[in-house]
Amino acid sequence: MTATTGMTLQQEVDAFLERHPDLAQVELLASDLSGNFFSKWFRRDQLSGFAENGLSIPRAMYVLSGTSESMPEAVGMGDDDGDPDMPVDIAPGTLSVVNWGERRRAQGLLHSRATDMVIDPRRVLASVVDRYKDKGLYPVVAFELEYTYFENDTQDGLKTIINPHTGVDDTATMMGSSRLEAFETILNDTVAACDVQGIETSTVSAEYGAGQFEINFPHYDDPVRAADHAQLFRRAVKTIARQHGKCASFIAKPDLVRAGNGQHLHVSVLNNDGHNIFSERDRAAPALMNAVGGLQQAASEAMLFWAPNINSYRRFEPSNCVPTGATWAHEHRHVAFRIPLAKGNAWRVENRIPGADANCYLTLASMLAGMLHGIENAIDPSAETVGAPGMDSSLLPLTIRDAIAATRKGDILGQYMDEGFVKLFASHREGELNSFEDFISQREIDWYV
């Protein structure tokens, strides 16, 4: 994926095809609300026509559950409406190449037209970014995504991946160099697959859980591009793991013992002069404190975007560097909104609440919405947290039902993300929750039969 400043979409497509005469197929993808990609493969010669005229996809694809289940009762799409198509376009700057599979092929991301923003996570993020631009502000974003490798056979539960060097289950050694060496092949293949797609990666580290790793991204001055890369990265990690006969997952909490997988977002904000409004020489500027205050006020209704699944809430427990309240502090990894050590123009806020299972477009959109709310209204944060914070559900719902209720009750996010979209997302998550609960588990049989 490369920047295409000054080029029309048609020019971009023509130049891409000229650079890659060997590619016979193109896969066009879009993200649904759950954060999963859906796609179609097309012939090479169809791409130019799509650049000029767009194409159509079923509208209800965006609102399927995480298991691709239709939920018309919850979301009002895909049944009585006749399951209509909707027009979409290739998103500029997203064409790239993937080198997995039997042959290389092109890939590109789709986005809805502005009139259908209410169901497209990518468009929702872009609309929040536009609100910043209207004020002469430009967010700079970096994602950090944790994930866990398992042995491929998950029929009888998740099985810890075998360390190739020791021949036994991997052990949790934080930042262990021996673990990086042991898993070098699969990690290098993942980074290489990202390189081919133009997905920039930076730091690779072994994390606290067995089989758990983190590959970070640089800071982007294009938030939508940052989210594009984070979403595509998740796809690359899973695909390369399958090629190695393993399973990779971004599940928030694999089990009650193993460390959970977080999605940490670092954000600073530049003005028209390129100055970071969060920096005041070598100290944090008032705008940074206002952004934190806005995040605290929005946290309750944003929680559903940061923790959208039933399993997401398993991750929230004291210790393990996971926040359980809308807290903030400098250089403190147990709080929700951390202000990392910085100097000069590098001041930023890190949101440590989201899980790696959450849709990257929506975690960022809701975070930016809360920050802009704080900046616009000069909201002061609460007192800085000192020591290890305990459980606190006063500003952070810690069950999915409470989070759904908080999103529906909230009045902040709808001002920035489109009120109709926020309501749709709450209904979407409730629909999947109802589907989950409409199932008798083995534990119920074991306990009550």
Short mmCIF file of C-alpha atoms in Angstrom, two decimals:
data_model
loop_
_atom_site.label_atom_id
_atom_site.label_comp_id
_atom_site.label_asym_id
_atom_site.label_seq_id
_atom_site.Cartn_x
_atom_site.Cartn_y
_atom_site.Cartn_z
CA MET A 1 0.00 0.00 0.00
CA THR A 2 1.57 3.24 -1.13
CA ALA A 3 0.57 6.89 -0.94
CA THR A 4 -0.98 8.23 -4.14
CA THR A 5 -1.05 11.97 -3.55
CA GLY A 6 -2.17 13.86 -6.66
CA MET A 7 -3.32 10.78 -8.58
CA THR A 8 -6.87 9.93 -9.49
CA LEU A 9 -8.05 6.43 -8.62
CA GLN A 10 -8.03 5.53 -12.30
CA GLN A 11 -4.44 6.70 -12.66
CA GLU A 12 -3.48 4.79 -9.54
CA VAL A 13 -5.04 1.55 -10.84
CA ASP A 14 -3.46 1.94 -14.28
CA ALA A 15 -0.02 2.57 -12.75
CA PHE A 16 -0.42 -0.42 -10.42
CA LEU A 17 -1.35 -2.76 -13.26
CA GLU A 18 1.57 -1.51 -15.33
CA ARG A 19 3.98 -2.20 -12.45
CA HIS A 20 2.61 -5.71 -11.96
CA PRO A 21 1.94 -7.31 -15.36
CA ASP A 22 2.18 -10.81 -13.82
CA LEU A 23 -0.86 -10.46 -11.55
CA ALA A 24 -3.96 -12.17 -12.95
CA GLN A 25 -6.29 -11.78 -9.95
CA VAL A 26 -7.28 -9.10 -7.49
CA GLU A 27 -8.97 -9.60 -4.14
CA LEU A 28 -11.10 -6.71 -2.92
CA LEU A 29 -11.81 -6.66 0.82
CA ALA A 30 -13.91 -4.74 3.32
CA SER A 31 -14.17 -4.93 7.10
CA ASP A 32 -17.47 -5.77 8.78
CA LEU A 33 -18.49 -4.42 12.18
CA SER A 34 -16.86 -7.35 13.98
CA GLY A 35 -13.52 -6.55 12.36
CA ASN A 36 -13.48 -9.52 9.98
CA PHE A 37 -12.73 -9.10 6.29
CA PHE A 38 -15.11 -10.27 3.60
CA SER A 39 -13.94 -10.30 0.00
CA LYS A 40 -14.29 -11.38 -3.61
CA TRP A 41 -11.72 -12.33 -6.21
CA PHE A 42 -11.86 -10.65 -9.62
CA ARG A 43 -9.97 -10.85 -12.89
CA ARG A 44 -7.20 -8.36 -13.52
CA ASP A 45 -9.05 -6.78 -16.45
CA GLN A 46 -12.01 -5.84 -14.20
CA LEU A 47 -9.97 -3.53 -11.99
CA SER A 48 -9.95 -0.53 -14.33
CA GLY A 49 -13.73 -0.67 -14.68
CA PHE A 50 -14.12 -0.73 -10.90
CA ALA A 51 -11.91 2.34 -10.64
CA GLU A 52 -14.20 4.22 -12.99
CA ASN A 53 -17.63 2.91 -11.96
CA GLY A 54 -17.23 1.25 -8.57
CA LEU A 55 -18.90 -2.07 -7.82
CA SER A 56 -21.69 -3.51 -5.68
CA ILE A 57 -21.73 -5.80 -2.65
CA PRO A 58 -24.58 -7.00 -0.40
CA ARG A 59 -25.17 -4.31 2.22
CA ALA A 60 -25.84 -6.83 4.99
CA MET A 61 -22.30 -8.21 4.71
CA TYR A 62 -21.16 -5.40 7.00
CA VAL A 63 -23.51 -6.45 9.80
CA LEU A 64 -22.96 -10.21 9.99
CA SER A 65 -21.93 -11.62 13.35
CA GLY A 66 -18.38 -12.65 14.14
CA THR A 67 -19.27 -16.12 12.86
CA SER A 68 -20.86 -14.74 9.65
CA GLU A 69 -24.36 -15.30 11.02
CA SER A 70 -27.16 -13.08 9.72
CA MET A 71 -28.90 -11.13 12.49
CA PRO A 72 -31.80 -9.31 10.78
CA GLU A 73 -33.84 -9.06 13.98
CA ALA A 74 -31.05 -7.14 15.67
CA VAL A 75 -29.74 -4.94 12.85
CA GLY A 76 -32.77 -4.63 10.55
CA MET A 77 -30.88 -5.75 7.44
CA GLY A 78 -30.70 -8.87 5.33
CA ASP A 79 -34.29 -10.11 5.54
CA ASP A 80 -37.36 -7.88 5.10
CA ASP A 81 -35.32 -5.37 3.12
CA GLY A 82 -34.61 -8.01 0.46
CA ASP A 83 -30.88 -8.05 1.21
CA PRO A 84 -30.04 -5.31 -1.33
CA ASP A 85 -26.66 -4.47 -2.85
CA MET A 86 -24.90 -1.19 -2.16
CA PRO A 87 -22.30 0.70 -4.22
CA VAL A 88 -18.70 0.71 -2.99
CA ASP A 89 -15.40 1.97 -4.36
CA ILE A 90 -11.78 0.92 -4.17
CA ALA A 91 -10.20 2.96 -1.40
CA PRO A 92 -7.37 5.10 -2.83
CA GLY A 93 -3.88 4.08 -1.78
CA THR A 94 -4.81 0.55 -0.71
CA LEU A 95 -3.73 -1.55 -3.71
CA SER A 96 -0.92 -3.94 -2.88
CA VAL A 97 0.35 -7.46 -3.54
CA VAL A 98 0.05 -10.63 -1.45
CA ASN A 99 2.49 -13.45 -2.04
CA TRP A 100 0.79 -16.30 -0.21
CA GLY A 101 -1.36 -18.93 -1.86
CA GLU A 102 -0.66 -20.73 -5.11
CA ARG A 103 0.18 -17.49 -6.89
CA ARG A 104 0.72 -13.82 -6.20
CA ARG A 105 -2.35 -11.64 -6.50
CA ALA A 106 -3.34 -8.04 -6.02
CA GLN A 107 -5.45 -6.89 -3.12
CA GLY A 108 -7.27 -3.67 -2.33
CA LEU A 109 -9.64 -2.33 0.29
CA LEU A 110 -13.19 -1.21 -0.38
CA HIS A 111 -15.07 1.59 1.29
CA SER A 112 -18.67 2.67 1.11
CA ARG A 113 -19.81 5.91 -0.41
CA ALA A 114 -20.54 8.71 2.03
CA THR A 115 -24.29 8.06 1.95
CA ASP A 116 -23.69 4.56 3.39
CA MET A 117 -21.19 5.57 6.05
CA VAL A 118 -23.51 4.34 8.78
CA ILE A 119 -22.48 0.70 8.25
CA ASP A 120 -18.84 1.01 7.14
CA PRO A 121 -16.24 1.10 9.97
CA ARG A 122 -13.58 2.55 7.69
CA ARG A 123 -15.85 5.44 6.66
CA VAL A 124 -16.78 6.08 10.29
CA LEU A 125 -13.12 6.50 11.21
CA ALA A 126 -12.54 8.76 8.20
CA SER A 127 -15.47 10.95 9.27
CA VAL A 128 -13.98 11.45 12.75
CA VAL A 129 -10.62 12.33 11.22
CA ASP A 130 -12.41 14.89 9.04
CA ARG A 131 -13.79 16.52 12.19
CA TYR A 132 -10.21 17.06 13.32
CA LYS A 133 -9.21 18.45 9.92
CA ASP A 134 -12.08 20.95 10.09
CA LYS A 135 -10.38 22.37 13.18
CA GLY A 136 -6.90 22.35 11.66
CA LEU A 137 -5.89 19.30 13.71
CA TYR A 138 -4.23 16.10 12.50
CA PRO A 139 -3.96 12.98 14.68
CA VAL A 140 -0.78 10.90 14.53
CA VAL A 141 -1.38 7.27 15.46
CA ALA A 142 0.53 4.10 16.32
CA PHE A 143 -1.03 0.69 16.99
CA GLU A 144 0.42 -2.06 19.17
CA LEU A 145 -1.21 -5.50 18.75
CA GLU A 146 -0.58 -8.57 20.90
CA TYR A 147 -1.50 -12.05 19.71
CA THR A 148 -0.96 -15.68 20.68
CA TYR A 149 0.22 -18.74 18.74
CA PHE A 150 -1.30 -22.16 19.46
CA GLU A 151 -0.88 -25.63 18.06
CA ASN A 152 -3.28 -25.99 15.15
CA ASP A 153 -5.50 -28.69 16.69
CA THR A 154 -8.01 -26.74 18.80
CA GLN A 155 -10.74 -29.41 18.84
CA ASP A 156 -10.18 -30.17 22.53
CA GLY A 157 -9.33 -26.61 23.55
CA LEU A 158 -6.40 -24.31 22.91
CA LYS A 159 -3.04 -26.05 23.08
CA THR A 160 0.09 -24.08 23.89
CA ILE A 161 2.45 -23.88 20.93
CA ILE A 162 5.55 -26.04 21.09
CA ASN A 163 8.81 -24.10 21.30
CA PRO A 164 10.84 -25.27 18.27
CA HIS A 165 14.12 -25.10 20.20
CA THR A 166 13.05 -26.92 23.36
CA GLY A 167 10.46 -29.30 21.93
CA VAL A 168 8.09 -28.60 24.84
CA ASP A 169 5.35 -26.07 25.51
CA ASP A 170 6.45 -22.48 25.13
CA THR A 171 6.86 -20.68 28.44
CA ALA A 172 6.03 -17.09 29.34
CA THR A 173 9.29 -15.15 29.33
CA MET A 174 8.69 -11.44 28.85
CA MET A 175 10.96 -10.02 26.12
CA GLY A 176 12.93 -13.25 26.16
CA SER A 177 15.55 -13.23 23.43
CA SER A 178 15.59 -17.03 23.31
CA ARG A 179 11.87 -17.04 22.44
CA LEU A 180 12.45 -14.63 19.55
CA GLU A 181 15.19 -16.90 18.28
CA ALA A 182 13.03 -20.00 18.67
CA PHE A 183 10.14 -18.53 16.68
CA GLU A 184 12.34 -16.62 14.25
CA THR A 185 11.06 -18.37 11.12
CA ILE A 186 7.35 -17.71 11.64
CA LEU A 187 8.01 -14.16 12.86
CA ASN A 188 10.28 -13.34 9.92
CA ASP A 189 7.80 -14.81 7.45
CA THR A 190 5.07 -12.63 8.99
CA VAL A 191 7.14 -9.47 8.72
CA ALA A 192 8.08 -10.40 5.13
CA ALA A 193 4.42 -10.89 4.20
CA CYS A 194 3.69 -7.45 5.65
CA ASP A 195 6.59 -5.93 3.70
CA VAL A 196 5.19 -7.26 0.42
CA GLN A 197 1.85 -5.59 1.21
CA GLY A 198 3.49 -2.30 2.18
CA ILE A 199 2.52 -2.75 5.84
CA GLU A 200 5.26 -1.08 7.86
CA THR A 201 6.29 -2.87 11.04
CA SER A 202 8.88 -1.89 13.62
CA THR A 203 9.51 -3.62 16.94
CA VAL A 204 9.05 -7.39 17.40
CA SER A 205 8.94 -8.67 20.98
CA ALA A 206 8.04 -11.75 22.99
CA GLU A 207 5.21 -10.94 25.37
CA TYR A 208 4.24 -12.15 28.85
CA GLY A 209 2.04 -15.09 27.84
CA ALA A 210 3.12 -18.47 26.51
CA GLY A 211 3.07 -18.25 22.71
CA GLN A 212 2.36 -14.52 22.91
CA PHE A 213 4.12 -11.93 20.75
CA GLU A 214 3.74 -8.32 19.71
CA ILE A 215 4.69 -6.65 16.44
CA ASN A 216 4.39 -2.86 16.51
CA PHE A 217 3.86 -0.22 13.85
CA PRO A 218 5.42 3.21 13.36
CA HIS A 219 3.49 6.41 14.01
CA TYR A 220 1.30 7.36 11.03
CA ASP A 221 0.05 10.85 10.22
CA ASP A 222 -2.84 9.18 8.37
CA PRO A 223 -5.09 7.48 10.97
CA VAL A 224 -7.17 5.58 8.39
CA ARG A 225 -4.02 4.16 6.84
CA ALA A 226 -2.80 3.16 10.31
CA ALA A 227 -6.02 1.24 10.91
CA ASP A 228 -5.88 -0.31 7.42
CA HIS A 229 -2.45 -1.70 8.21
CA ALA A 230 -3.46 -2.95 11.65
CA GLN A 231 -6.46 -4.80 10.20
CA LEU A 232 -4.43 -6.30 7.36
CA PHE A 233 -1.69 -7.24 9.81
CA ARG A 234 -4.11 -9.43 11.74
CA ARG A 235 -4.98 -11.21 8.51
CA ALA A 236 -1.30 -11.71 7.69
CA VAL A 237 -0.49 -13.12 11.13
CA LYS A 238 -3.26 -15.71 10.90
CA THR A 239 -2.47 -16.66 7.30
CA ILE A 240 1.25 -17.17 7.90
CA ALA A 241 0.51 -19.18 11.06
CA ARG A 242 -1.71 -21.54 9.05
CA GLN A 243 1.06 -21.98 6.50
CA HIS A 244 3.29 -23.09 9.38
CA GLY A 245 0.66 -25.53 10.60
CA LYS A 246 -0.16 -23.36 13.63
CA CYS A 247 -3.06 -21.22 14.84
CA ALA A 248 -2.69 -17.52 15.64
CA SER A 249 -5.39 -15.65 17.52
CA PHE A 250 -6.06 -12.11 18.69
CA ILE A 251 -8.58 -13.36 21.26
CA ALA A 252 -8.65 -11.01 24.23
CA LYS A 253 -8.25 -13.70 26.90
CA PRO A 254 -7.29 -17.21 25.74
CA ASP A 255 -7.73 -18.72 29.23
CA LEU A 256 -7.92 -17.56 32.84
CA VAL A 257 -4.19 -18.06 33.44
CA ARG A 258 -2.55 -16.89 30.22
CA ALA A 259 -1.98 -13.16 29.64
CA GLY A 260 -4.61 -11.42 27.55
CA ASN A 261 -4.04 -9.76 24.19
CA GLY A 262 -4.29 -5.99 24.12
CA GLN A 263 -4.57 -3.42 21.36
CA HIS A 264 -2.79 -0.31 22.59
CA LEU A 265 -3.18 2.94 20.68
CA HIS A 266 -0.79 5.88 20.90
CA VAL A 267 -2.13 9.24 19.67
CA SER A 268 -0.71 12.73 19.41
CA VAL A 269 -2.26 15.66 17.53
CA LEU A 270 -0.56 18.14 15.21
CA ASN A 271 -1.79 21.59 14.22
CA ASN A 272 -1.48 23.29 10.83
CA ASP A 273 2.09 24.28 11.65
CA GLY A 274 3.08 20.66 12.32
CA HIS A 275 3.40 21.30 16.06
CA ASN A 276 2.15 18.66 18.48
CA ILE A 277 -0.51 20.43 20.55
CA PHE A 278 0.16 17.97 23.38
CA SER A 279 3.73 19.22 23.77
CA GLU A 280 4.81 22.34 25.61
CA ARG A 281 8.58 22.15 25.34
CA ASP A 282 9.57 19.31 27.66
CA ARG A 283 6.26 18.93 29.44
CA ALA A 284 2.69 17.95 28.63
CA ALA A 285 0.51 20.78 27.31
CA PRO A 286 -3.00 21.48 28.67
CA ALA A 287 -4.51 20.04 25.46
CA LEU A 288 -3.14 16.62 26.40
CA MET A 289 -4.83 16.80 29.79
CA ASN A 290 -8.07 17.86 28.08
CA ALA A 291 -7.82 14.88 25.72
CA VAL A 292 -7.41 12.56 28.71
CA GLY A 293 -10.40 14.19 30.39
CA GLY A 294 -12.49 13.64 27.28
CA LEU A 295 -11.41 10.00 27.12
CA GLN A 296 -12.47 9.53 30.72
CA GLN A 297 -15.89 11.03 30.06
CA ALA A 298 -16.40 8.94 26.91
CA ALA A 299 -14.90 5.70 28.26
CA SER A 300 -18.15 4.20 29.49
CA GLU A 301 -19.95 4.49 26.15
CA ALA A 302 -16.77 3.69 24.18
CA MET A 303 -16.12 0.47 26.11
CA LEU A 304 -18.24 -1.57 23.70
CA PHE A 305 -15.99 -0.49 20.81
CA TRP A 306 -12.87 -1.32 22.84
CA ALA A 307 -14.20 -4.62 24.22
CA PRO A 308 -16.88 -5.80 21.76
CA ASN A 309 -17.05 -9.53 22.56
CA ILE A 310 -18.11 -11.68 25.47
CA ASN A 311 -14.57 -12.96 25.90
CA SER A 312 -13.24 -9.37 25.88
CA TYR A 313 -14.33 -8.88 29.48
CA ARG A 314 -12.32 -11.86 30.73
CA ARG A 315 -9.23 -9.70 30.24
CA PHE A 316 -10.21 -7.03 32.77
CA GLU A 317 -8.80 -7.92 36.15
CA PRO A 318 -6.42 -6.14 38.52
CA SER A 319 -2.72 -6.65 37.73
CA ASN A 320 -1.37 -8.01 34.44
CA CYS A 321 -1.12 -4.40 33.18
CA VAL A 322 -4.81 -4.34 32.24
CA PRO A 323 -6.91 -1.33 33.33
CA THR A 324 -10.19 -1.89 35.16
CA GLY A 325 -11.26 1.72 35.47
CA ALA A 326 -11.08 4.97 33.50
CA THR A 327 -7.82 5.95 35.21
CA TRP A 328 -4.79 7.89 33.97
CA ALA A 329 -1.21 8.52 35.00
CA HIS A 330 2.26 9.24 33.72
CA GLU A 331 4.38 6.17 32.96
CA HIS A 332 1.96 3.69 34.54
CA ARG A 333 0.99 0.50 32.70
CA HIS A 334 -1.89 -0.43 35.01
CA VAL A 335 -4.03 2.59 34.07
CA ALA A 336 -6.38 3.11 31.15
CA PHE A 337 -4.83 6.26 29.71
CA ARG A 338 -1.08 6.32 30.07
CA ILE A 339 1.10 9.31 29.28
CA PRO A 340 4.42 7.78 28.21
CA LEU A 341 7.75 9.33 29.09
CA ALA A 342 8.45 11.97 26.42
CA LYS A 343 10.31 15.12 25.60
CA GLY A 344 10.22 17.76 22.91
CA ASN A 345 7.41 17.20 20.40
CA ALA A 346 6.72 13.58 21.35
CA TRP A 347 4.02 13.87 24.01
CA ARG A 348 1.04 11.55 23.45
CA VAL A 349 -1.60 9.49 25.19
CA GLU A 350 -1.76 5.71 25.12
CA ASN A 351 -5.13 3.98 25.40
CA ARG A 352 -4.53 0.61 27.10
CA ILE A 353 -8.16 -0.51 27.37
CA PRO A 354 -8.90 -2.03 23.91
CA GLY A 355 -8.41 -5.73 23.31
CA ALA A 356 -6.67 -7.12 20.25
CA ASP A 357 -9.99 -8.70 19.25
CA ALA A 358 -11.63 -5.31 18.61
CA ASN A 359 -12.14 -3.72 15.18
CA CYS A 360 -9.13 -1.42 14.71
CA TYR A 361 -11.13 1.16 12.75
CA LEU A 362 -13.63 1.47 15.58
CA THR A 363 -11.23 1.42 18.52
CA LEU A 364 -9.44 4.36 16.93
CA ALA A 365 -12.58 6.20 15.84
CA SER A 366 -14.09 6.06 19.33
CA MET A 367 -10.79 7.04 20.96
CA LEU A 368 -10.38 10.04 18.66
CA ALA A 369 -13.99 11.03 19.32
CA GLY A 370 -13.42 11.05 23.08
CA MET A 371 -10.20 13.02 22.72
CA LEU A 372 -11.78 15.65 20.48
CA HIS A 373 -14.67 15.97 22.92
CA GLY A 374 -12.16 16.76 25.65
CA ILE A 375 -10.14 19.19 23.53
CA GLU A 376 -13.19 21.10 22.28
CA ASN A 377 -14.72 21.42 25.74
CA ALA A 378 -11.49 21.89 27.75
CA ILE A 379 -12.36 18.97 30.03
CA ASP A 380 -10.02 18.41 32.95
CA PRO A 381 -9.20 14.84 33.94
CA SER A 382 -9.63 13.37 37.40
CA ALA A 383 -6.73 13.20 39.81
CA GLU A 384 -3.77 11.19 38.57
CA THR A 385 -3.73 7.59 39.76
CA VAL A 386 -1.04 6.67 42.25
CA GLY A 387 -0.21 3.06 43.05
CA ALA A 388 -1.98 -0.02 41.71
CA PRO A 389 -5.62 0.77 40.87
CA GLY A 390 -8.37 -1.66 41.91
CA MET A 391 -11.52 -2.69 40.10
CA ASP A 392 -13.73 0.29 39.30
CA SER A 393 -16.89 -0.04 37.23
CA SER A 394 -18.11 3.49 37.99
CA LEU A 395 -16.72 4.82 34.69
CA LEU A 396 -15.90 1.56 32.93
CA PRO A 397 -18.59 -1.12 32.43
CA LEU A 398 -17.00 -4.51 32.99
CA THR A 399 -19.63 -6.79 31.43
CA ILE A 400 -20.80 -6.74 27.85
CA ARG A 401 -24.44 -6.14 28.80
CA ASP A 402 -23.45 -3.12 30.88
CA ALA A 403 -21.30 -1.88 28.00
CA ILE A 404 -24.20 -2.20 25.52
CA ALA A 405 -26.42 -0.23 27.89
CA ALA A 406 -23.74 2.42 28.38
CA THR A 407 -23.31 2.88 24.62
CA ARG A 408 -27.04 3.28 24.13
CA LYS A 409 -27.26 5.74 27.00
CA GLY A 410 -24.21 7.77 25.98
CA ASP A 411 -24.40 11.14 24.27
CA ILE A 412 -20.77 11.82 23.32
CA LEU A 413 -19.74 9.36 20.60
CA GLY A 414 -22.83 10.00 18.48
CA GLN A 415 -21.73 13.61 18.05
CA TYR A 416 -18.57 12.48 16.25
CA MET A 417 -19.13 8.96 14.88
CA ASP A 418 -22.71 9.30 13.56
CA GLU A 419 -25.49 8.60 16.05
CA GLY A 420 -27.13 6.05 13.75
CA PHE A 421 -23.92 4.05 13.53
CA VAL A 422 -23.43 4.02 17.30
CA LYS A 423 -26.96 2.69 17.81
CA LEU A 424 -26.47 0.10 15.06
CA PHE A 425 -23.25 -1.13 16.66
CA ALA A 426 -24.94 -1.55 20.05
CA SER A 427 -27.74 -3.56 18.42
CA HIS A 428 -25.19 -5.62 16.48
CA ARG A 429 -23.30 -6.59 19.63
CA GLU A 430 -26.54 -7.36 21.46
CA GLY A 431 -27.64 -9.57 18.56
CA GLU A 432 -24.43 -11.60 18.76
CA LEU A 433 -24.72 -11.83 22.56
CA ASN A 434 -28.27 -13.16 22.24
CA SER A 435 -27.09 -15.72 19.70
CA PHE A 436 -24.31 -16.82 22.04
CA GLU A 437 -26.72 -17.23 24.93
CA ASP A 438 -29.21 -19.14 22.78
CA PHE A 439 -27.00 -22.21 23.13
CA ILE A 440 -26.72 -24.83 25.85
CA SER A 441 -23.08 -25.35 26.71
CA GLN A 442 -21.44 -28.54 27.92
CA ARG A 443 -20.94 -26.92 31.33
CA GLU A 444 -24.71 -26.49 31.74
CA ILE A 445 -25.17 -30.15 30.96
CA ASP A 446 -22.39 -31.12 33.36
CA TRP A 447 -23.80 -28.99 36.15
CA TYR A 448 -27.54 -29.34 35.83
CA VAL A 449 -28.49 -32.58 34.11
#
